[in-house]
Amino acid sequence: MTIEAPAPFSHPVEAEFARILDFYGIPWQYEPRTFPLERDALGRVTEAFAPDFYLPDQDLYIELTTMQPKQVRHKNRKLRRLQELYPDVNIKLFKRGDIRTLMLKFGIQDYPDMMANEL
Amino acid sequence: MQATWHSPLGDESSQLHRDISRVLFTQEEIQQRVVELGREISSDYAGLNPLFVGVLKGVVFFMSDLMRAITIPARMDFMAISRYAPHGGAKGPVRLIKDLEETVDGQHVIFAEDIIDTGLTLNYLLRILKTRNPASLEVCALFDKKDHRLVNTPVKYRGFALPSRFVVGYGLDYREGYRHLPFVGELRPELLNLA
């Protein structure tokens, strides 16, 4: 069984993450900014990255991924590129294991269903 | 005559031990580090009669051992907060469900935590304590999972860095169980229904 994500989120893990932040009164924004990573010869953006969350009080971007460890390489590459191009941007990647730990910590027992679809 | 006490959990054939796939920190390692923290704090707070504050329930084991390692006059008190309810089941935001009995105003407060993970709980409680005008406010955490931090908070006294793993024991629970293990370890994957 998989759990659907309520709008505006694209994944139920994102929705739960937002609810945890709300519970603690931490302001957040969902995908507020897209960072161009690559451009073609004409200057058109060919690759970009929009982190899932921005926490303005912490000046911190959060990217969540439920991909299996072997599949995270592409996401890691994007993050490295973002940090090269935007060294002042603080970003943290929560991988599948990190999310699982977080969900267990907050008593979310049906997290396997939430993580069935890739984020 | 010195009394000796052997925990029934010392029996490695016990059900609780069988549920653990790997021990990350042994009872001896934890006790040694707690004593070191106690010594350091006792030296730093000599003459200040610090107030140790913890949030229930996970901290009780660490607080008990830490307080017994403190060699100067000191006091302790506890707070408790409402629990997060998943899937939008939370009845409003986090709130205090047990407040301190001790006065914080003008006191040297050490906030003791068993583990700092995201920093969300700690941040919430420190904000409350700061409004009560302590003379000073520092954090002592036995375990620190820094990679998970969402809200940065200075930690003056740190026991161990903890990897990004779900662990139980020494106050850390899974569904309220395993807190009373004297060591910290990982549960067997099948018990967590790992995905």
PDB file of C-alpha atoms in Angstrom:
ATOM      1  CA  MET A   1       0.000   0.000   0.000  1.00  0.00           C
ATOM      2  CA  THR A   2       1.266   3.482  -0.785  1.00  0.00           C
ATOM      3  CA  ILE A   3       0.217   6.747   0.829  1.00  0.00           C
ATOM      4  CA  GLU A   4      -0.772   9.667  -1.379  1.00  0.00           C
ATOM      5  CA  ALA A   5       0.789  13.089  -0.862  1.00  0.00           C
ATOM      6  CA  PRO A   6      -1.518  16.030  -0.178  1.00  0.00           C
ATOM      7  CA  ALA A   7      -0.985  19.180  -2.267  1.00  0.00           C
ATOM      8  CA  PRO A   8       1.349  20.962  -2.716  1.00  0.00           C
ATOM      9  CA  PHE A   9       3.681  18.103  -1.908  1.00  0.00           C
ATOM     10  CA  SER A  10       4.839  15.541  -4.419  1.00  0.00           C
ATOM     11  CA  HIS A  11       5.512  12.848  -1.814  1.00  0.00           C
ATOM     12  CA  PRO A  12       3.930  11.842   1.526  1.00  0.00           C
ATOM     13  CA  VAL A  13       7.318  12.063   3.240  1.00  0.00           C
ATOM     14  CA  GLU A  14       7.450  15.758   2.355  1.00  0.00           C
ATOM     15  CA  ALA A  15       3.993  16.286   3.845  1.00  0.00           C
ATOM     16  CA  GLU A  16       4.982  14.551   7.085  1.00  0.00           C
ATOM     17  CA  PHE A  17       8.213  16.537   7.249  1.00  0.00           C
ATOM     18  CA  ALA A  18       6.227  19.778   6.905  1.00  0.00           C
ATOM     19  CA  ARG A  19       3.854  18.690   9.672  1.00  0.00           C
ATOM     20  CA  ILE A  20       6.790  17.980  11.990  1.00  0.00           C
ATOM     21  CA  LEU A  21       8.152  21.470  11.322  1.00  0.00           C
ATOM     22  CA  ASP A  22       4.702  22.958  11.945  1.00  0.00           C
ATOM     23  CA  PHE A  23       4.430  21.058  15.214  1.00  0.00           C
ATOM     24  CA  TYR A  24       7.583  22.785  16.449  1.00  0.00           C
ATOM     25  CA  GLY A  25       6.653  26.166  14.978  1.00  0.00           C
ATOM     26  CA  ILE A  26       9.543  26.213  12.537  1.00  0.00           C
ATOM     27  CA  PRO A  27       8.740  28.404   9.489  1.00  0.00           C
ATOM     28  CA  TRP A  28       9.317  26.667   6.158  1.00  0.00           C
ATOM     29  CA  GLN A  29       8.837  27.210   2.451  1.00  0.00           C
ATOM     30  CA  TYR A  30       8.253  24.470  -0.082  1.00  0.00           C
ATOM     31  CA  GLU A  31      10.495  24.503  -3.171  1.00  0.00           C
ATOM     32  CA  PRO A  32      10.824  28.302  -3.065  1.00  0.00           C
ATOM     33  CA  ARG A  33      13.841  28.550  -5.340  1.00  0.00           C
ATOM     34  CA  THR A  34      15.245  26.798  -8.374  1.00  0.00           C
ATOM     35  CA  PHE A  35      18.996  26.922  -8.799  1.00  0.00           C
ATOM     36  CA  PRO A  36      20.283  26.736 -12.399  1.00  0.00           C
ATOM     37  CA  LEU A  37      23.131  24.223 -12.571  1.00  0.00           C
ATOM     38  CA  GLU A  38      23.985  23.972 -16.258  1.00  0.00           C
ATOM     39  CA  ARG A  39      23.381  26.221 -19.269  1.00  0.00           C
ATOM     40  CA  ASP A  40      23.828  25.671 -22.985  1.00  0.00           C
ATOM     41  CA  ALA A  41      25.799  27.883 -25.330  1.00  0.00           C
ATOM     42  CA  LEU A  42      22.850  30.263 -25.579  1.00  0.00           C
ATOM     43  CA  GLY A  43      22.612  30.639 -21.848  1.00  0.00           C
ATOM     44  CA  ARG A  44      19.458  28.570 -21.516  1.00  0.00           C
ATOM     45  CA  VAL A  45      19.160  26.509 -18.362  1.00  0.00           C
ATOM     46  CA  THR A  46      19.608  22.822 -19.165  1.00  0.00           C
ATOM     47  CA  GLU A  47      19.799  21.505 -15.628  1.00  0.00           C
ATOM     48  CA  ALA A  48      18.406  22.938 -12.430  1.00  0.00           C
ATOM     49  CA  PHE A  49      17.787  21.926  -8.865  1.00  0.00           C
ATOM     50  CA  ALA A  50      14.927  22.943  -6.570  1.00  0.00           C
ATOM     51  CA  PRO A  51      15.500  21.777  -2.983  1.00  0.00           C
ATOM     52  CA  ASP A  52      12.340  20.571  -1.288  1.00  0.00           C
ATOM     53  CA  PHE A  53      12.313  22.912   1.698  1.00  0.00           C
ATOM     54  CA  TYR A  54      13.808  26.186   2.857  1.00  0.00           C
ATOM     55  CA  LEU A  55      13.904  27.059   6.548  1.00  0.00           C
ATOM     56  CA  PRO A  56      14.275  30.855   6.579  1.00  0.00           C
ATOM     57  CA  ASP A  57      15.118  31.170  10.284  1.00  0.00           C
ATOM     58  CA  GLN A  58      17.984  28.720   9.826  1.00  0.00           C
ATOM     59  CA  ASP A  59      18.843  29.861   6.287  1.00  0.00           C
ATOM     60  CA  LEU A  60      18.902  26.184   5.418  1.00  0.00           C
ATOM     61  CA  TYR A  61      17.677  24.244   2.396  1.00  0.00           C
ATOM     62  CA  ILE A  62      16.574  20.642   2.873  1.00  0.00           C
ATOM     63  CA  GLU A  63      16.436  17.989   0.194  1.00  0.00           C
ATOM     64  CA  LEU A  64      14.669  14.718   0.974  1.00  0.00           C
ATOM     65  CA  THR A  65      15.163  11.566  -1.019  1.00  0.00           C
ATOM     66  CA  THR A  66      13.767   8.089  -0.498  1.00  0.00           C
ATOM     67  CA  MET A  67      15.896   6.632  -3.281  1.00  0.00           C
ATOM     68  CA  GLN A  68      17.833   3.502  -2.496  1.00  0.00           C
ATOM     69  CA  PRO A  69      21.505   4.269  -1.712  1.00  0.00           C
ATOM     70  CA  LYS A  70      22.704   2.980  -5.092  1.00  0.00           C
ATOM     71  CA  GLN A  71      20.417   5.408  -6.911  1.00  0.00           C
ATOM     72  CA  VAL A  72      21.424   8.548  -5.041  1.00  0.00           C
ATOM     73  CA  ARG A  73      24.531   9.195  -7.111  1.00  0.00           C
ATOM     74  CA  HIS A  74      22.730  11.554  -9.498  1.00  0.00           C
ATOM     75  CA  LYS A  75      21.272  13.542  -6.605  1.00  0.00           C
ATOM     76  CA  ASN A  76      24.662  13.745  -4.903  1.00  0.00           C
ATOM     77  CA  ARG A  77      26.197  15.069  -8.084  1.00  0.00           C
ATOM     78  CA  LYS A  78      23.557  17.780  -8.306  1.00  0.00           C
ATOM     79  CA  LEU A  79      24.164  18.781  -4.715  1.00  0.00           C
ATOM     80  CA  ARG A  80      27.910  18.969  -5.240  1.00  0.00           C
ATOM     81  CA  ARG A  81      27.365  21.129  -8.333  1.00  0.00           C
ATOM     82  CA  LEU A  82      25.003  23.393  -6.408  1.00  0.00           C
ATOM     83  CA  GLN A  83      27.571  23.847  -3.653  1.00  0.00           C
ATOM     84  CA  GLU A  84      30.259  24.670  -6.223  1.00  0.00           C
ATOM     85  CA  LEU A  85      28.109  27.301  -7.921  1.00  0.00           C
ATOM     86  CA  TYR A  86      26.429  28.676  -4.797  1.00  0.00           C
ATOM     87  CA  PRO A  87      28.942  28.260  -1.957  1.00  0.00           C
ATOM     88  CA  ASP A  88      26.933  30.491   0.380  1.00  0.00           C
ATOM     89  CA  VAL A  89      23.868  28.266   0.160  1.00  0.00           C
ATOM     90  CA  ASN A  90      23.415  25.917   3.106  1.00  0.00           C
ATOM     91  CA  ILE A  91      21.802  22.669   2.072  1.00  0.00           C
ATOM     92  CA  LYS A  92      21.322  19.361   3.833  1.00  0.00           C
ATOM     93  CA  LEU A  93      20.414  16.092   2.148  1.00  0.00           C
ATOM     94  CA  PHE A  94      18.244  13.662   4.091  1.00  0.00           C
ATOM     95  CA  LYS A  95      18.737  10.262   2.481  1.00  0.00           C
ATOM     96  CA  ARG A  96      16.504   7.232   2.800  1.00  0.00           C
ATOM     97  CA  GLY A  97      18.204   6.037   5.980  1.00  0.00           C
ATOM     98  CA  ASP A  98      18.044   9.506   7.530  1.00  0.00           C
ATOM     99  CA  ILE A  99      14.338   9.807   6.716  1.00  0.00           C
ATOM    100  CA  ARG A 100      13.670   6.354   8.101  1.00  0.00           C
ATOM    101  CA  THR A 101      15.421   7.298  11.347  1.00  0.00           C
ATOM    102  CA  LEU A 102      13.436  10.535  11.502  1.00  0.00           C
ATOM    103  CA  MET A 103      10.131   8.772  10.909  1.00  0.00           C
ATOM    104  CA  LEU A 104      10.891   6.176  13.582  1.00  0.00           C
ATOM    105  CA  LYS A 105      11.875   8.905  16.021  1.00  0.00           C
ATOM    106  CA  PHE A 106       8.543  10.650  15.519  1.00  0.00           C
ATOM    107  CA  GLY A 107       6.571   7.433  15.882  1.00  0.00           C
ATOM    108  CA  ILE A 108       5.485   7.124  12.265  1.00  0.00           C
ATOM    109  CA  GLN A 109       4.958   3.396  12.116  1.00  0.00           C
ATOM    110  CA  ASP A 110       3.724   3.128   8.535  1.00  0.00           C
ATOM    111  CA  TYR A 111       6.770   4.813   7.063  1.00  0.00           C
ATOM    112  CA  PRO A 112       7.516   1.864   4.751  1.00  0.00           C
ATOM    113  CA  ASP A 113       4.256   2.652   2.905  1.00  0.00           C
ATOM    114  CA  MET A 114       5.247   6.310   2.732  1.00  0.00           C
ATOM    115  CA  MET A 115       8.593   5.417   1.241  1.00  0.00           C
ATOM    116  CA  ALA A 116       7.249   3.038  -1.362  1.00  0.00           C
ATOM    117  CA  ASN A 117       7.408   5.689  -4.085  1.00  0.00           C
ATOM    118  CA  GLU A 118      10.695   7.304  -4.897  1.00  0.00           C
ATOM    119  CA  LEU A 119      11.284  10.924  -4.019  1.00  0.00           C
TER     120      LEU A 119
ATOM    121  CA  MET B   1      30.986  -3.711  52.154  1.00  0.00           C
ATOM    122  CA  GLN B   2      30.337  -2.577  48.646  1.00  0.00           C
ATOM    123  CA  ALA B   3      27.084  -3.792  47.170  1.00  0.00           C
ATOM    124  CA  THR B   4      27.138  -5.252  43.718  1.00  0.00           C
ATOM    125  CA  TRP B   5      24.209  -5.392  41.367  1.00  0.00           C
ATOM    126  CA  HIS B   6      23.987  -7.377  38.206  1.00  0.00           C
ATOM    127  CA  SER B   7      21.437  -6.320  35.664  1.00  0.00           C
ATOM    128  CA  PRO B   8      19.286  -9.144  34.372  1.00  0.00           C
ATOM    129  CA  LEU B   9      19.971  -7.573  30.994  1.00  0.00           C
ATOM    130  CA  GLY B  10      23.549  -8.678  31.377  1.00  0.00           C
ATOM    131  CA  ASP B  11      22.324 -12.097  30.331  1.00  0.00           C
ATOM    132  CA  GLU B  12      23.018 -12.080  26.633  1.00  0.00           C
ATOM    133  CA  SER B  13      20.456 -14.764  26.023  1.00  0.00           C
ATOM    134  CA  SER B  14      17.650 -12.420  27.143  1.00  0.00           C
ATOM    135  CA  GLN B  15      14.960 -11.445  24.668  1.00  0.00           C
ATOM    136  CA  LEU B  16      16.076  -7.811  24.744  1.00  0.00           C
ATOM    137  CA  HIS B  17      19.625  -8.721  23.864  1.00  0.00           C
ATOM    138  CA  ARG B  18      18.441 -10.916  21.029  1.00  0.00           C
ATOM    139  CA  ASP B  19      16.575  -7.916  19.585  1.00  0.00           C
ATOM    140  CA  ILE B  20      19.816  -5.982  19.244  1.00  0.00           C
ATOM    141  CA  SER B  21      21.845  -6.525  16.092  1.00  0.00           C
ATOM    142  CA  ARG B  22      24.819  -4.365  17.049  1.00  0.00           C
ATOM    143  CA  VAL B  23      25.994  -2.560  20.173  1.00  0.00           C
ATOM    144  CA  LEU B  24      27.347   0.898  19.377  1.00  0.00           C
ATOM    145  CA  PHE B  25      28.258   1.984  22.894  1.00  0.00           C
ATOM    146  CA  THR B  26      28.741  -0.424  25.764  1.00  0.00           C
ATOM    147  CA  GLN B  27      27.605   0.204  29.304  1.00  0.00           C
ATOM    148  CA  GLU B  28      31.236   0.697  30.340  1.00  0.00           C
ATOM    149  CA  GLU B  29      31.926   3.226  27.582  1.00  0.00           C
ATOM    150  CA  ILE B  30      28.814   5.189  28.484  1.00  0.00           C
ATOM    151  CA  GLN B  31      29.549   5.182  32.201  1.00  0.00           C
ATOM    152  CA  GLN B  32      33.127   6.301  31.647  1.00  0.00           C
ATOM    153  CA  ARG B  33      32.079   9.176  29.403  1.00  0.00           C
ATOM    154  CA  VAL B  34      29.338  10.282  31.803  1.00  0.00           C
ATOM    155  CA  VAL B  35      31.867  10.410  34.632  1.00  0.00           C
ATOM    156  CA  GLU B  36      34.162  12.517  32.444  1.00  0.00           C
ATOM    157  CA  LEU B  37      31.313  14.901  31.660  1.00  0.00           C
ATOM    158  CA  GLY B  38      30.458  15.087  35.359  1.00  0.00           C
ATOM    159  CA  ARG B  39      34.024  15.986  36.244  1.00  0.00           C
ATOM    160  CA  GLU B  40      34.211  18.662  33.572  1.00  0.00           C
ATOM    161  CA  ILE B  41      30.914  20.255  34.583  1.00  0.00           C
ATOM    162  CA  SER B  42      31.800  20.073  38.276  1.00  0.00           C
ATOM    163  CA  SER B  43      34.998  21.966  37.564  1.00  0.00           C
ATOM    164  CA  ASP B  44      33.320  24.588  35.368  1.00  0.00           C
ATOM    165  CA  TYR B  45      30.416  25.224  37.755  1.00  0.00           C
ATOM    166  CA  ALA B  46      32.193  25.152  41.114  1.00  0.00           C
ATOM    167  CA  GLY B  47      30.404  27.554  43.469  1.00  0.00           C
ATOM    168  CA  LEU B  48      27.499  28.129  41.075  1.00  0.00           C
ATOM    169  CA  ASN B  49      25.033  25.484  42.323  1.00  0.00           C
ATOM    170  CA  PRO B  50      23.798  24.688  38.799  1.00  0.00           C
ATOM    171  CA  LEU B  51      20.298  23.540  37.994  1.00  0.00           C
ATOM    172  CA  PHE B  52      20.178  20.549  35.656  1.00  0.00           C
ATOM    173  CA  VAL B  53      17.054  20.454  33.531  1.00  0.00           C
ATOM    174  CA  GLY B  54      15.926  17.511  31.411  1.00  0.00           C
ATOM    175  CA  VAL B  55      12.959  16.631  29.258  1.00  0.00           C
ATOM    176  CA  LEU B  56      11.143  13.412  30.043  1.00  0.00           C
ATOM    177  CA  LYS B  57      11.355  10.547  29.495  1.00  0.00           C
ATOM    178  CA  GLY B  58      14.499   9.575  27.655  1.00  0.00           C
ATOM    179  CA  VAL B  59      16.869  11.667  29.737  1.00  0.00           C
ATOM    180  CA  VAL B  60      16.185  10.005  33.089  1.00  0.00           C
ATOM    181  CA  PHE B  61      18.975   7.422  32.783  1.00  0.00           C
ATOM    182  CA  PHE B  62      21.558   9.941  31.645  1.00  0.00           C
ATOM    183  CA  MET B  63      20.423  12.488  34.228  1.00  0.00           C
ATOM    184  CA  SER B  64      20.636   9.935  37.040  1.00  0.00           C
ATOM    185  CA  ASP B  65      24.163   8.877  36.145  1.00  0.00           C
ATOM    186  CA  LEU B  66      25.333  12.403  35.357  1.00  0.00           C
ATOM    187  CA  MET B  67      24.042  13.794  38.653  1.00  0.00           C
ATOM    188  CA  ARG B  68      25.859  11.066  40.554  1.00  0.00           C
ATOM    189  CA  ALA B  69      29.043  12.067  38.732  1.00  0.00           C
ATOM    190  CA  ILE B  70      28.659  15.715  39.767  1.00  0.00           C
ATOM    191  CA  THR B  71      30.854  16.519  42.746  1.00  0.00           C
ATOM    192  CA  ILE B  72      29.528  19.999  43.565  1.00  0.00           C
ATOM    193  CA  PRO B  73      26.165  21.118  44.993  1.00  0.00           C
ATOM    194  CA  ALA B  74      23.583  20.914  42.228  1.00  0.00           C
ATOM    195  CA  ARG B  75      19.847  20.466  41.675  1.00  0.00           C
ATOM    196  CA  MET B  76      17.766  18.849  38.971  1.00  0.00           C
ATOM    197  CA  ASP B  77      14.299  19.235  37.552  1.00  0.00           C
ATOM    198  CA  PHE B  78      12.300  17.893  34.629  1.00  0.00           C
ATOM    199  CA  MET B  79       9.971  19.120  31.930  1.00  0.00           C
ATOM    200  CA  ALA B  80       7.730  17.175  29.565  1.00  0.00           C
ATOM    201  CA  ILE B  81       6.229  18.140  26.239  1.00  0.00           C
ATOM    202  CA  SER B  82       3.345  16.866  24.157  1.00  0.00           C
ATOM    203  CA  ARG B  83       4.140  14.186  21.640  1.00  0.00           C
ATOM    204  CA  TYR B  84       3.973  14.520  17.873  1.00  0.00           C
ATOM    205  CA  ALA B  85       1.053  12.657  16.330  1.00  0.00           C
ATOM    206  CA  PRO B  86       1.710  11.490  12.756  1.00  0.00           C
ATOM    207  CA  HIS B  87      -0.390  12.167   9.662  1.00  0.00           C
ATOM    208  CA  GLY B  88      -1.858  15.416  10.873  1.00  0.00           C
ATOM    209  CA  GLY B  89      -3.200  13.829  14.039  1.00  0.00           C
ATOM    210  CA  ALA B  90      -1.395  16.350  16.233  1.00  0.00           C
ATOM    211  CA  LYS B  91      -3.739  18.377  18.372  1.00  0.00           C
ATOM    212  CA  GLY B  92      -2.070  21.724  17.855  1.00  0.00           C
ATOM    213  CA  PRO B  93       1.586  22.585  18.172  1.00  0.00           C
ATOM    214  CA  VAL B  94       4.025  21.249  20.733  1.00  0.00           C
ATOM    215  CA  ARG B  95       3.297  22.402  24.278  1.00  0.00           C
ATOM    216  CA  LEU B  96       4.604  21.889  27.785  1.00  0.00           C
ATOM    217  CA  ILE B  97       2.679  19.237  29.659  1.00  0.00           C
ATOM    218  CA  LYS B  98       4.934  19.343  32.709  1.00  0.00           C
ATOM    219  CA  ASP B  99       6.723  22.485  33.774  1.00  0.00           C
ATOM    220  CA  LEU B 100       9.669  22.935  36.108  1.00  0.00           C
ATOM    221  CA  GLU B 101       9.138  23.226  39.825  1.00  0.00           C
ATOM    222  CA  GLU B 102      12.431  25.055  40.308  1.00  0.00           C
ATOM    223  CA  THR B 103      12.848  28.745  39.482  1.00  0.00           C
ATOM    224  CA  VAL B 104      15.140  29.472  36.572  1.00  0.00           C
ATOM    225  CA  ASP B 105      15.531  33.237  37.082  1.00  0.00           C
ATOM    226  CA  GLY B 106      19.138  34.025  37.958  1.00  0.00           C
ATOM    227  CA  GLN B 107      20.176  30.360  38.001  1.00  0.00           C
ATOM    228  CA  HIS B 108      22.965  28.665  36.095  1.00  0.00           C
ATOM    229  CA  VAL B 109      21.042  26.134  34.029  1.00  0.00           C
ATOM    230  CA  ILE B 110      22.474  23.100  32.268  1.00  0.00           C
ATOM    231  CA  PHE B 111      20.020  21.500  29.902  1.00  0.00           C
ATOM    232  CA  ALA B 112      20.765  17.780  29.798  1.00  0.00           C
ATOM    233  CA  GLU B 113      19.707  15.742  26.780  1.00  0.00           C
ATOM    234  CA  ASP B 114      20.109  12.063  26.108  1.00  0.00           C
ATOM    235  CA  ILE B 115      20.284  12.742  22.378  1.00  0.00           C
ATOM    236  CA  ILE B 116      20.194  15.744  20.087  1.00  0.00           C
ATOM    237  CA  ASP B 117      18.959  14.859  16.639  1.00  0.00           C
ATOM    238  CA  THR B 118      17.101  17.485  14.614  1.00  0.00           C
ATOM    239  CA  GLY B 119      17.395  19.979  17.471  1.00  0.00           C
ATOM    240  CA  LEU B 120      13.668  20.774  17.178  1.00  0.00           C
ATOM    241  CA  THR B 121      12.745  19.740  20.728  1.00  0.00           C
ATOM    242  CA  LEU B 122      15.852  21.310  22.185  1.00  0.00           C
ATOM    243  CA  ASN B 123      15.249  24.566  20.330  1.00  0.00           C
ATOM    244  CA  TYR B 124      11.678  24.721  21.618  1.00  0.00           C
ATOM    245  CA  LEU B 125      12.679  24.138  25.244  1.00  0.00           C
ATOM    246  CA  LEU B 126      15.673  26.464  25.183  1.00  0.00           C
ATOM    247  CA  ARG B 127      13.443  29.240  23.851  1.00  0.00           C
ATOM    248  CA  ILE B 128      11.162  28.741  26.853  1.00  0.00           C
ATOM    249  CA  LEU B 129      14.030  28.644  29.330  1.00  0.00           C
ATOM    250  CA  LYS B 130      15.652  31.787  27.888  1.00  0.00           C
ATOM    251  CA  THR B 131      12.488  33.797  28.540  1.00  0.00           C
ATOM    252  CA  ARG B 132      12.900  32.954  32.244  1.00  0.00           C
ATOM    253  CA  ASN B 133      16.175  34.865  32.533  1.00  0.00           C
ATOM    254  CA  PRO B 134      18.690  32.257  33.654  1.00  0.00           C
ATOM    255  CA  ALA B 135      22.105  33.572  34.679  1.00  0.00           C
ATOM    256  CA  SER B 136      23.516  31.164  32.104  1.00  0.00           C
ATOM    257  CA  LEU B 137      22.173  28.366  29.938  1.00  0.00           C
ATOM    258  CA  GLU B 138      24.286  25.584  28.430  1.00  0.00           C
ATOM    259  CA  VAL B 139      23.552  22.239  26.835  1.00  0.00           C
ATOM    260  CA  CYS B 140      24.985  18.864  27.778  1.00  0.00           C
ATOM    261  CA  ALA B 141      24.111  16.021  25.406  1.00  0.00           C
ATOM    262  CA  LEU B 142      25.264  12.464  25.755  1.00  0.00           C
ATOM    263  CA  PHE B 143      24.636  11.616  22.111  1.00  0.00           C
ATOM    264  CA  ASP B 144      24.778  14.025  19.219  1.00  0.00           C
ATOM    265  CA  LYS B 145      23.466  13.180  15.763  1.00  0.00           C
ATOM    266  CA  LYS B 146      24.806  16.337  14.167  1.00  0.00           C
ATOM    267  CA  ASP B 147      24.130  15.349  10.562  1.00  0.00           C
ATOM    268  CA  HIS B 148      20.393  15.481  11.282  1.00  0.00           C
ATOM    269  CA  ARG B 149      20.402  18.961  12.737  1.00  0.00           C
ATOM    270  CA  LEU B 150      17.690  21.264  11.407  1.00  0.00           C
ATOM    271  CA  VAL B 151      18.072  23.925  14.086  1.00  0.00           C
ATOM    272  CA  ASN B 152      21.584  24.725  15.207  1.00  0.00           C
ATOM    273  CA  THR B 153      22.127  25.049  18.925  1.00  0.00           C
ATOM    274  CA  PRO B 154      25.487  25.316  20.652  1.00  0.00           C
ATOM    275  CA  VAL B 155      26.297  22.186  22.662  1.00  0.00           C
ATOM    276  CA  LYS B 156      28.907  22.844  25.341  1.00  0.00           C
ATOM    277  CA  TYR B 157      29.223  19.314  26.684  1.00  0.00           C
ATOM    278  CA  ARG B 158      28.998  16.404  24.265  1.00  0.00           C
ATOM    279  CA  GLY B 159      29.360  12.721  25.080  1.00  0.00           C
ATOM    280  CA  PHE B 160      29.457  10.879  21.783  1.00  0.00           C
ATOM    281  CA  ALA B 161      28.855  11.625  18.135  1.00  0.00           C
ATOM    282  CA  LEU B 162      26.193   9.282  16.852  1.00  0.00           C
ATOM    283  CA  PRO B 163      25.972   8.070  13.252  1.00  0.00           C
ATOM    284  CA  SER B 164      22.745   8.354  11.293  1.00  0.00           C
ATOM    285  CA  ARG B 165      21.236   5.166  12.682  1.00  0.00           C
ATOM    286  CA  PHE B 166      18.139   4.437  14.671  1.00  0.00           C
ATOM    287  CA  VAL B 167      19.369   3.287  18.056  1.00  0.00           C
ATOM    288  CA  VAL B 168      17.805   2.244  21.332  1.00  0.00           C
ATOM    289  CA  GLY B 169      18.926   1.864  24.923  1.00  0.00           C
ATOM    290  CA  TYR B 170      20.066   4.088  27.756  1.00  0.00           C
ATOM    291  CA  GLY B 171      16.856   6.106  27.509  1.00  0.00           C
ATOM    292  CA  LEU B 172      16.373   5.870  23.745  1.00  0.00           C
ATOM    293  CA  ASP B 173      13.222   3.980  22.852  1.00  0.00           C
ATOM    294  CA  TYR B 174      11.361   2.218  20.113  1.00  0.00           C
ATOM    295  CA  ARG B 175       7.623   2.304  20.804  1.00  0.00           C
ATOM    296  CA  GLU B 176       8.488   3.061  24.451  1.00  0.00           C
ATOM    297  CA  GLY B 177      10.522  -0.143  24.740  1.00  0.00           C
ATOM    298  CA  TYR B 178      14.249  -0.767  25.171  1.00  0.00           C
ATOM    299  CA  ARG B 179      14.887   2.419  27.181  1.00  0.00           C
ATOM    300  CA  HIS B 180      16.233   0.392  30.074  1.00  0.00           C
ATOM    301  CA  LEU B 181      18.994  -1.335  28.144  1.00  0.00           C
ATOM    302  CA  PRO B 182      22.258  -0.276  29.797  1.00  0.00           C
ATOM    303  CA  PHE B 183      23.991   0.081  26.424  1.00  0.00           C
ATOM    304  CA  VAL B 184      23.084   1.681  23.092  1.00  0.00           C
ATOM    305  CA  GLY B 185      22.575  -0.455  20.044  1.00  0.00           C
ATOM    306  CA  GLU B 186      20.722  -1.019  16.807  1.00  0.00           C
ATOM    307  CA  LEU B 187      17.581  -3.085  16.661  1.00  0.00           C
ATOM    308  CA  ARG B 188      17.393  -6.015  14.307  1.00  0.00           C
ATOM    309  CA  PRO B 189      16.051  -4.738  10.968  1.00  0.00           C
ATOM    310  CA  GLU B 190      13.053  -7.058  10.938  1.00  0.00           C
ATOM    311  CA  LEU B 191      11.789  -5.461  14.160  1.00  0.00           C
ATOM    312  CA  LEU B 192      11.683  -2.064  12.480  1.00  0.00           C
ATOM    313  CA  ASN B 193       9.892  -3.313   9.392  1.00  0.00           C
ATOM    314  CA  LEU B 194      12.708  -1.718   7.450  1.00  0.00           C
ATOM    315  CA  ALA B 195      12.024  -0.459   3.952  1.00  0.00           C
TER     316      ALA B 195
END
